[in-house]
Amino acid sequence: KNIKVEVQFGVESCSPEMLNIMKKTKQPEKFLQRFLEISHIMSEKKVLHRANLIFNHPGETRRTLDETFSFIETELKNKDSYLIWIYHRYMHFPGCELDSNMEYYSRKFGSQFLKPEWWKSEEDQYEASMQFVPSSDLAGDNIYLWDKMVREHTEALKSSLSRKAFRFAANKYFLDWKDDPRYV
């Protein structure tokens, strides 16, 4: 039978430094290499899968963004891929390790928690949870550098995908891709 499935991987970052900061793994290079191995097998078997990324996590810098996008660029050379890259901004949650240690991240990286108790406010709580400066390096005009970098890679993100993966991504994640001639 043809089972419709999408496997999701919480990769979070492709920067070894960020993976350490996030406490995702103690062996970031091995973690990323193993992800690639599994992803390549899944693409060979035509299994849709996605890598979830979090940008602007406390400690993110231009260098860590460059590391992540360099890793992604290498993977985008693989055509007919079934790997969909999905990205989100860091969201701050009450009671998490970062919430308990805001002072550390502020001191070490220059992180700024602009709405540290967003859940107590009357404003849009979803948006307020992301009111954050990841580091002194990504403050001011650089705060959305990750988004600019994603947009610069959109064409490569699209063209690396198999037809099936492209259509799936357009229907589920990137509705504006339906205007692309490859959607038909």
PDB file of C-alpha atoms in Angstrom:
ATOM      1  CA  LYS A   1       0.000   0.000   0.000  1.00  0.00           C
ATOM      2  CA  ASN A   2       0.961   3.606  -0.517  1.00  0.00           C
ATOM      3  CA  ILE A   3       1.187   5.105   2.977  1.00  0.00           C
ATOM      4  CA  LYS A   4       1.107   8.896   3.088  1.00  0.00           C
ATOM      5  CA  VAL A   5       3.504  10.080   5.742  1.00  0.00           C
ATOM      6  CA  GLU A   6       5.695  13.046   6.571  1.00  0.00           C
ATOM      7  CA  VAL A   7       8.512  12.520   9.052  1.00  0.00           C
ATOM      8  CA  GLN A   8       9.610  15.576  11.020  1.00  0.00           C
ATOM      9  CA  PHE A   9      13.076  16.120  12.456  1.00  0.00           C
ATOM     10  CA  GLY A  10      13.717  18.690  15.179  1.00  0.00           C
ATOM     11  CA  VAL A  11      17.108  19.658  13.789  1.00  0.00           C
ATOM     12  CA  GLU A  12      16.691  23.238  15.175  1.00  0.00           C
ATOM     13  CA  SER A  13      20.001  24.533  13.758  1.00  0.00           C
ATOM     14  CA  CYS A  14      22.740  23.407  11.401  1.00  0.00           C
ATOM     15  CA  SER A  15      25.372  25.305  13.353  1.00  0.00           C
ATOM     16  CA  PRO A  16      27.365  23.106  15.745  1.00  0.00           C
ATOM     17  CA  GLU A  17      27.803  26.102  18.045  1.00  0.00           C
ATOM     18  CA  MET A  18      24.052  26.764  18.171  1.00  0.00           C
ATOM     19  CA  LEU A  19      23.300  23.090  18.782  1.00  0.00           C
ATOM     20  CA  ASN A  20      25.578  23.316  21.825  1.00  0.00           C
ATOM     21  CA  ILE A  21      23.948  26.534  23.033  1.00  0.00           C
ATOM     22  CA  MET A  22      20.511  24.983  22.556  1.00  0.00           C
ATOM     23  CA  LYS A  23      21.674  21.915  24.465  1.00  0.00           C
ATOM     24  CA  LYS A  24      20.357  19.821  21.595  1.00  0.00           C
ATOM     25  CA  THR A  25      23.313  17.438  21.545  1.00  0.00           C
ATOM     26  CA  LYS A  26      26.763  17.018  23.005  1.00  0.00           C
ATOM     27  CA  GLN A  27      28.084  15.845  19.639  1.00  0.00           C
ATOM     28  CA  PRO A  28      26.713  18.359  17.103  1.00  0.00           C
ATOM     29  CA  GLU A  29      28.854  17.282  14.142  1.00  0.00           C
ATOM     30  CA  LYS A  30      27.816  13.644  14.613  1.00  0.00           C
ATOM     31  CA  PHE A  31      24.182  14.726  15.077  1.00  0.00           C
ATOM     32  CA  LEU A  32      24.205  16.666  11.792  1.00  0.00           C
ATOM     33  CA  GLN A  33      26.033  13.917   9.902  1.00  0.00           C
ATOM     34  CA  ARG A  34      23.535  11.312  11.100  1.00  0.00           C
ATOM     35  CA  PHE A  35      20.652  13.557  10.092  1.00  0.00           C
ATOM     36  CA  LEU A  36      22.122  13.833   6.574  1.00  0.00           C
ATOM     37  CA  GLU A  37      22.564  10.084   6.299  1.00  0.00           C
ATOM     38  CA  ILE A  38      18.957   9.448   7.300  1.00  0.00           C
ATOM     39  CA  SER A  39      17.648  12.268   5.103  1.00  0.00           C
ATOM     40  CA  HIS A  40      19.459  10.925   2.044  1.00  0.00           C
ATOM     41  CA  ILE A  41      18.026   7.442   2.616  1.00  0.00           C
ATOM     42  CA  MET A  42      14.545   8.908   3.026  1.00  0.00           C
ATOM     43  CA  SER A  43      14.875  10.879  -0.215  1.00  0.00           C
ATOM     44  CA  GLU A  44      16.083   7.751  -2.019  1.00  0.00           C
ATOM     45  CA  LYS A  45      12.984   5.935  -0.705  1.00  0.00           C
ATOM     46  CA  LYS A  46      10.804   8.941  -1.652  1.00  0.00           C
ATOM     47  CA  VAL A  47       9.662   9.585   1.912  1.00  0.00           C
ATOM     48  CA  LEU A  48       8.603  13.152   2.620  1.00  0.00           C
ATOM     49  CA  HIS A  49      10.456  14.584   5.574  1.00  0.00           C
ATOM     50  CA  ARG A  50      11.097  17.978   7.024  1.00  0.00           C
ATOM     51  CA  ALA A  51      13.800  19.600   9.070  1.00  0.00           C
ATOM     52  CA  ASN A  52      12.482  22.107  11.601  1.00  0.00           C
ATOM     53  CA  LEU A  53      14.802  25.043  12.252  1.00  0.00           C
ATOM     54  CA  ILE A  54      14.634  27.721  14.936  1.00  0.00           C
ATOM     55  CA  PHE A  55      16.207  31.066  14.146  1.00  0.00           C
ATOM     56  CA  ASN A  56      17.073  33.853  16.596  1.00  0.00           C
ATOM     57  CA  HIS A  57      17.515  31.514  19.528  1.00  0.00           C
ATOM     58  CA  PRO A  58      19.535  33.186  22.323  1.00  0.00           C
ATOM     59  CA  GLY A  59      23.163  33.227  21.212  1.00  0.00           C
ATOM     60  CA  GLU A  60      22.451  33.242  17.451  1.00  0.00           C
ATOM     61  CA  THR A  61      24.959  35.385  15.521  1.00  0.00           C
ATOM     62  CA  ARG A  62      25.767  36.143  11.902  1.00  0.00           C
ATOM     63  CA  ARG A  63      28.440  33.443  12.077  1.00  0.00           C
ATOM     64  CA  THR A  64      26.014  30.766  13.300  1.00  0.00           C
ATOM     65  CA  LEU A  65      23.503  31.819  10.633  1.00  0.00           C
ATOM     66  CA  ASP A  66      26.251  31.482   8.027  1.00  0.00           C
ATOM     67  CA  GLU A  67      27.070  27.987   9.335  1.00  0.00           C
ATOM     68  CA  THR A  68      23.430  26.931   9.107  1.00  0.00           C
ATOM     69  CA  PHE A  69      22.938  28.300   5.605  1.00  0.00           C
ATOM     70  CA  SER A  70      26.223  26.845   4.387  1.00  0.00           C
ATOM     71  CA  PHE A  71      25.033  23.428   5.577  1.00  0.00           C
ATOM     72  CA  ILE A  72      21.653  23.932   3.888  1.00  0.00           C
ATOM     73  CA  GLU A  73      23.270  25.129   0.639  1.00  0.00           C
ATOM     74  CA  THR A  74      25.266  21.910   0.437  1.00  0.00           C
ATOM     75  CA  GLU A  75      22.071  19.904   0.797  1.00  0.00           C
ATOM     76  CA  LEU A  76      20.196  21.995  -1.759  1.00  0.00           C
ATOM     77  CA  LYS A  77      22.583  20.707  -4.415  1.00  0.00           C
ATOM     78  CA  ASN A  78      20.824  17.344  -4.075  1.00  0.00           C
ATOM     79  CA  LYS A  79      18.037  17.497  -6.638  1.00  0.00           C
ATOM     80  CA  ASP A  80      14.833  15.480  -6.473  1.00  0.00           C
ATOM     81  CA  SER A  81      14.985  15.723  -2.681  1.00  0.00           C
ATOM     82  CA  TYR A  82      12.140  14.877  -0.334  1.00  0.00           C
ATOM     83  CA  LEU A  83      13.571  17.085   2.417  1.00  0.00           C
ATOM     84  CA  ILE A  84      11.565  20.226   3.181  1.00  0.00           C
ATOM     85  CA  TRP A  85      13.256  22.898   5.296  1.00  0.00           C
ATOM     86  CA  ILE A  86      10.826  24.620   7.698  1.00  0.00           C
ATOM     87  CA  TYR A  87      11.847  27.584   9.819  1.00  0.00           C
ATOM     88  CA  HIS A  88      10.458  29.446  12.800  1.00  0.00           C
ATOM     89  CA  ARG A  89      11.525  32.299  15.042  1.00  0.00           C
ATOM     90  CA  TYR A  90      12.520  31.525  18.597  1.00  0.00           C
ATOM     91  CA  MET A  91       9.555  31.657  20.971  1.00  0.00           C
ATOM     92  CA  HIS A  92      10.116  32.296  24.652  1.00  0.00           C
ATOM     93  CA  PHE A  93       8.142  30.074  27.047  1.00  0.00           C
ATOM     94  CA  PRO A  94       7.643  30.464  30.778  1.00  0.00           C
ATOM     95  CA  GLY A  95       9.425  27.960  32.995  1.00  0.00           C
ATOM     96  CA  CYS A  96      11.885  26.714  30.367  1.00  0.00           C
ATOM     97  CA  GLU A  97      15.645  26.679  30.965  1.00  0.00           C
ATOM     98  CA  LEU A  98      16.035  29.925  29.028  1.00  0.00           C
ATOM     99  CA  ASP A  99      13.334  31.615  31.088  1.00  0.00           C
ATOM    100  CA  SER A 100      15.057  30.579  34.293  1.00  0.00           C
ATOM    101  CA  ASN A 101      18.443  31.805  33.026  1.00  0.00           C
ATOM    102  CA  MET A 102      17.655  35.011  31.113  1.00  0.00           C
ATOM    103  CA  GLU A 103      20.386  36.862  33.007  1.00  0.00           C
ATOM    104  CA  TYR A 104      23.026  34.368  31.791  1.00  0.00           C
ATOM    105  CA  TYR A 105      21.981  34.701  28.123  1.00  0.00           C
ATOM    106  CA  SER A 106      21.803  38.488  28.411  1.00  0.00           C
ATOM    107  CA  ARG A 107      25.271  38.684  29.944  1.00  0.00           C
ATOM    108  CA  LYS A 108      26.954  36.073  27.725  1.00  0.00           C
ATOM    109  CA  PHE A 109      25.399  36.896  24.331  1.00  0.00           C
ATOM    110  CA  GLY A 110      23.701  40.257  24.711  1.00  0.00           C
ATOM    111  CA  SER A 111      20.288  38.589  24.371  1.00  0.00           C
ATOM    112  CA  GLN A 112      17.353  40.857  25.132  1.00  0.00           C
ATOM    113  CA  PHE A 113      14.053  39.421  26.306  1.00  0.00           C
ATOM    114  CA  LEU A 114      11.772  42.288  25.246  1.00  0.00           C
ATOM    115  CA  LYS A 115       8.559  40.739  26.602  1.00  0.00           C
ATOM    116  CA  PRO A 116       9.862  38.399  29.323  1.00  0.00           C
ATOM    117  CA  GLU A 117       6.371  37.847  30.764  1.00  0.00           C
ATOM    118  CA  TRP A 118       4.351  38.048  27.538  1.00  0.00           C
ATOM    119  CA  TRP A 119       1.739  35.601  28.841  1.00  0.00           C
ATOM    120  CA  LYS A 120       0.594  38.205  31.370  1.00  0.00           C
ATOM    121  CA  SER A 121      -0.127  40.891  28.767  1.00  0.00           C
ATOM    122  CA  GLU A 122      -3.299  41.675  26.835  1.00  0.00           C
ATOM    123  CA  GLU A 123      -1.490  42.050  23.501  1.00  0.00           C
ATOM    124  CA  ASP A 124      -1.110  39.399  20.803  1.00  0.00           C
ATOM    125  CA  GLN A 125       0.617  36.738  22.872  1.00  0.00           C
ATOM    126  CA  TYR A 126       1.864  34.750  19.915  1.00  0.00           C
ATOM    127  CA  GLU A 127       3.732  37.761  18.551  1.00  0.00           C
ATOM    128  CA  ALA A 128       4.805  38.915  22.027  1.00  0.00           C
ATOM    129  CA  SER A 129       6.427  35.522  22.711  1.00  0.00           C
ATOM    130  CA  MET A 130       8.838  36.233  19.849  1.00  0.00           C
ATOM    131  CA  GLN A 131       9.814  39.760  20.890  1.00  0.00           C
ATOM    132  CA  PHE A 132      13.428  38.989  21.428  1.00  0.00           C
ATOM    133  CA  VAL A 133      16.954  40.000  20.384  1.00  0.00           C
ATOM    134  CA  PRO A 134      19.174  36.896  20.122  1.00  0.00           C
ATOM    135  CA  SER A 135      22.565  38.577  20.576  1.00  0.00           C
ATOM    136  CA  SER A 136      24.328  41.895  20.396  1.00  0.00           C
ATOM    137  CA  ASP A 137      25.497  40.794  16.918  1.00  0.00           C
ATOM    138  CA  LEU A 138      21.912  40.427  15.655  1.00  0.00           C
ATOM    139  CA  ALA A 139      20.426  43.540  17.248  1.00  0.00           C
ATOM    140  CA  GLY A 140      18.867  46.480  15.425  1.00  0.00           C
ATOM    141  CA  ASP A 141      18.655  46.094  11.653  1.00  0.00           C
ATOM    142  CA  ASN A 142      20.176  42.610  11.841  1.00  0.00           C
ATOM    143  CA  ILE A 143      17.407  41.072  13.951  1.00  0.00           C
ATOM    144  CA  TYR A 144      15.687  39.599  10.879  1.00  0.00           C
ATOM    145  CA  LEU A 145      18.850  38.669   9.008  1.00  0.00           C
ATOM    146  CA  TRP A 146      17.752  35.022   9.127  1.00  0.00           C
ATOM    147  CA  ASP A 147      14.555  35.901   7.230  1.00  0.00           C
ATOM    148  CA  LYS A 148      16.541  37.740   4.556  1.00  0.00           C
ATOM    149  CA  MET A 149      18.812  34.705   4.218  1.00  0.00           C
ATOM    150  CA  VAL A 150      15.803  32.380   3.879  1.00  0.00           C
ATOM    151  CA  ARG A 151      14.364  34.586   1.125  1.00  0.00           C
ATOM    152  CA  GLU A 152      17.732  34.568  -0.666  1.00  0.00           C
ATOM    153  CA  HIS A 153      17.596  30.763  -0.662  1.00  0.00           C
ATOM    154  CA  THR A 154      13.937  30.337  -1.633  1.00  0.00           C
ATOM    155  CA  GLU A 155      14.608  29.531  -5.279  1.00  0.00           C
ATOM    156  CA  ALA A 156      17.200  26.915  -4.350  1.00  0.00           C
ATOM    157  CA  LEU A 157      14.840  25.515  -1.702  1.00  0.00           C
ATOM    158  CA  LYS A 158      12.159  25.099  -4.361  1.00  0.00           C
ATOM    159  CA  SER A 159      14.377  23.689  -7.099  1.00  0.00           C
ATOM    160  CA  SER A 160      15.975  21.063  -4.876  1.00  0.00           C
ATOM    161  CA  LEU A 161      12.644  19.368  -4.209  1.00  0.00           C
ATOM    162  CA  SER A 162      11.102  16.495  -6.106  1.00  0.00           C
ATOM    163  CA  ARG A 163       7.780  17.312  -7.770  1.00  0.00           C
ATOM    164  CA  LYS A 164       5.888  15.450  -5.042  1.00  0.00           C
ATOM    165  CA  ALA A 165       7.746  17.231  -2.232  1.00  0.00           C
ATOM    166  CA  PHE A 166       7.308  20.598  -3.952  1.00  0.00           C
ATOM    167  CA  ARG A 167       3.539  20.142  -4.245  1.00  0.00           C
ATOM    168  CA  PHE A 168       3.285  18.934  -0.650  1.00  0.00           C
ATOM    169  CA  ALA A 169       5.277  21.929   0.627  1.00  0.00           C
ATOM    170  CA  ALA A 170       3.176  24.333  -1.459  1.00  0.00           C
ATOM    171  CA  ASN A 171      -0.072  22.887  -0.131  1.00  0.00           C
ATOM    172  CA  LYS A 172       0.950  22.652   3.501  1.00  0.00           C
ATOM    173  CA  TYR A 173       3.692  25.190   4.293  1.00  0.00           C
ATOM    174  CA  PHE A 174       4.318  27.668   1.479  1.00  0.00           C
ATOM    175  CA  LEU A 175       0.980  28.624  -0.043  1.00  0.00           C
ATOM    176  CA  ASP A 176       2.600  31.310  -2.203  1.00  0.00           C
ATOM    177  CA  TRP A 177       4.496  28.543  -4.010  1.00  0.00           C
ATOM    178  CA  LYS A 178       1.222  27.562  -5.713  1.00  0.00           C
ATOM    179  CA  ASP A 179       1.846  30.474  -8.109  1.00  0.00           C
ATOM    180  CA  ASP A 180       5.084  28.839  -9.248  1.00  0.00           C
ATOM    181  CA  PRO A 181       4.859  27.054 -12.657  1.00  0.00           C
ATOM    182  CA  ARG A 182       6.427  23.958 -11.071  1.00  0.00           C
ATOM    183  CA  TYR A 183       3.296  23.538  -8.954  1.00  0.00           C
ATOM    184  CA  VAL A 184       1.158  22.449 -11.911  1.00  0.00           C
TER     185      VAL A 184
END
